[in-house]
Tab-separated table of C-alpha atoms and ligand atoms in Angstrom:
chain	number	residue	atom	x	y	z
M	311	UNK	CA	-23.796	-2.776	14.787
M	312	UNK	CA	-23.769	-6.017	13.848
M	313	UNK	CA	-25.560	-6.378	10.781
M	314	UNK	CA	-22.053	-6.512	8.741
M	315	UNK	CA	-21.360	-9.867	10.292
M	316	UNK	CA	-22.991	-13.182	8.523
M	317	UNK	CA	-21.858	-15.261	10.870
M	318	UNK	CA	-22.702	-14.641	14.839
M	319	UNK	CA	-20.678	-11.776	16.233
M	320	UNK	CA	-19.818	-13.581	19.534
M	321	UNK	CA	-18.401	-16.405	17.661
M	322	UNK	CA	-15.892	-14.580	15.438
M	323	UNK	CA	-12.115	-14.080	16.383
M	324	UNK	CA	-11.205	-10.476	16.954
M	325	UNK	CA	-8.563	-11.056	14.073
M	326	UNK	CA	-11.711	-11.965	11.834
M	327	UNK	CA	-13.634	-9.209	13.277
M	328	UNK	CA	-11.102	-7.096	12.354
M	329	UNK	CA	-10.910	-8.321	8.618
M	330	UNK	CA	-14.334	-7.709	8.280
M	331	UNK	CA	-13.810	-4.106	9.164
M	332	UNK	CA	-11.371	-3.592	6.680
M	333	UNK	CA	-13.199	-5.489	4.184
M	334	UNK	CA	-16.292	-3.306	4.481
M	335	UNK	CA	-14.034	-0.025	4.669
M	336	UNK	CA	-12.385	-1.299	1.329
M	337	UNK	CA	-16.058	-1.580	-0.047
M	338	UNK	CA	-17.134	1.890	0.899
M	339	UNK	CA	-13.875	3.045	-0.285
M	340	UNK	CA	-14.771	1.483	-3.588
M	341	UNK	CA	-18.433	2.753	-3.711
M	342	UNK	CA	-17.069	6.122	-3.181
M	343	UNK	CA	-14.064	6.327	-5.986
M	344	UNK	CA	-17.046	4.892	-8.360
M	345	UNK	CA	-19.152	7.769	-7.194
M	346	UNK	CA	-16.814	10.731	-7.522
M	347	UNK	CA	-16.012	9.304	-10.709
M	348	UNK	CA	-19.432	8.975	-12.299
M	349	UNK	CA	-19.796	12.937	-11.101
M	350	UNK	CA	-16.363	14.226	-12.343
M	351	UNK	CA	-17.622	12.767	-15.594
M	352	UNK	CA	-20.768	14.731	-16.051
M	353	UNK	CA	-19.849	18.011	-13.391
M	354	UNK	CA	-20.561	21.259	-15.773
M	355	UNK	CA	-18.379	23.208	-13.813
M	356	UNK	CA	-14.806	23.154	-14.506
M	357	UNK	CA	-13.615	23.476	-10.673
M	358	UNK	CA	-15.932	21.180	-9.126
M	359	UNK	CA	-14.837	18.376	-11.617
M	360	UNK	CA	-11.144	19.266	-10.409
M	361	UNK	CA	-12.221	18.889	-6.608
M	362	UNK	CA	-14.029	15.600	-7.409
M	363	UNK	CA	-11.495	14.032	-9.381
M	364	UNK	CA	-8.924	15.042	-6.110
M	365	UNK	CA	-11.492	13.315	-3.870
M	366	UNK	CA	-11.742	10.371	-6.384
M	367	UNK	CA	-7.772	9.968	-6.011
M	368	UNK	CA	-7.971	10.291	-2.236
M	369	UNK	CA	-10.394	7.141	-2.271
M	370	UNK	CA	-8.156	5.315	-4.057
M	371	UNK	CA	-5.295	6.191	-1.486
M	372	UNK	CA	-7.520	5.351	1.156
M	373	UNK	CA	-8.662	1.846	-0.792
M	374	UNK	CA	-5.038	0.932	-1.481
M	375	UNK	CA	-3.999	1.719	2.210
M	376	UNK	CA	-6.558	-0.824	3.285
M	377	UNK	CA	-5.460	-3.259	0.839
M	378	UNK	CA	-2.289	-3.603	1.631
M	379	UNK	CA	-3.893	-3.995	5.380
M	380	UNK	CA	-5.206	-6.759	4.419
M	381	UNK	CA	-2.300	-8.508	2.413
M	382	UNK	CA	-0.184	-8.107	5.109
M	383	UNK	CA	-3.114	-9.846	8.174
M	384	UNK	CA	-5.217	-11.735	5.637
M	385	UNK	CA	-4.012	-15.096	4.272
M	386	UNK	CA	-4.278	-15.418	0.764
M	387	UNK	CA	-3.908	-11.842	-0.069
M	388	UNK	CA	-0.355	-11.715	-0.579
M	389	UNK	CA	-0.195	-14.688	-2.576
M	390	UNK	CA	-2.358	-13.024	-5.200
M	391	UNK	CA	-1.114	-9.658	-5.003
M	392	UNK	CA	2.241	-11.084	-6.282
M	393	UNK	CA	0.989	-12.952	-8.957
M	394	UNK	CA	-1.565	-10.205	-10.316
M	395	UNK	CA	-0.252	-6.929	-9.363
M	396	UNK	CA	2.385	-4.505	-11.238
M	397	UNK	CA	2.256	-7.179	-14.705
M	398	UNK	CA	1.983	-6.532	-17.990
M	399	UNK	CA	1.173	-9.818	-19.680
M	400	UNK	CA	-2.126	-10.742	-20.149
M	401	UNK	CA	-4.437	-11.046	-16.795
M	402	UNK	CA	-6.165	-14.505	-17.604
M	403	UNK	CA	-2.383	-16.376	-18.638
M	404	UNK	CA	-1.236	-15.086	-15.415
M	405	UNK	CA	-2.804	-17.641	-13.306
M	406	UNK	CA	-1.193	-20.729	-11.964
M	407	UNK	CA	-1.537	-23.259	-15.138
M	408	UNK	CA	-2.961	-21.230	-17.624
M	409	UNK	CA	0.197	-20.074	-19.312
M	410	UNK	CA	2.462	-21.755	-21.611
M	411	UNK	CA	3.614	-24.589	-19.757
M	412	UNK	CA	6.697	-23.885	-17.669
M	413	UNK	CA	9.479	-26.840	-18.439
M	414	UNK	CA	11.424	-26.105	-15.383
M	415	UNK	CA	8.196	-27.744	-13.447
M	416	UNK	CA	7.456	-30.209	-15.486
M	417	UNK	CA	10.966	-31.497	-14.813
M	418	UNK	CA	10.862	-31.334	-11.419
M	419	UNK	CA	7.886	-33.641	-11.057
M	420	UNK	CA	9.264	-35.319	-13.708
M	421	UNK	CA	12.409	-36.562	-11.582
M	422	UNK	CA	9.731	-36.320	-8.144
M	423	UNK	CA	7.331	-39.191	-9.718
M	424	UNK	CA	10.753	-41.279	-10.433
M	425	UNK	CA	12.381	-40.760	-7.283
M	426	UNK	CA	9.065	-42.042	-5.458
M	427	UNK	CA	8.878	-44.762	-7.574
M	428	UNK	CA	12.170	-45.868	-6.887
M	429	UNK	CA	11.418	-46.055	-3.307
M	430	UNK	CA	8.742	-48.596	-3.551
F	1497	FE2	FE1	-11.976	7.307	1.644
């Protein structure tokens, strides 16, 4: 029962236990998506392939529902999702600091450093 927990079960908060349950569920949904995808790819019967594709879509829905629960209940997800989801520019360029310099941030930090200096 507790083999999904890396740390002693009795030490974990109820919140962390629920997060572990969600993450494990997400792993299972992702695995199911992969398996249905592979089976649909090689199924020789077209009706079976359609069923497997349908089931894959259902598992995607399940996975996204869990992701949304994690976004609402585990710190960090919301910020990362807001940075990367539903964007169209190169993904590696979206990370803070990796894109072209943000002129407005440079101006703000320059102004802040001047203010700190003048207060000393
Ligand atoms: Fe599922």
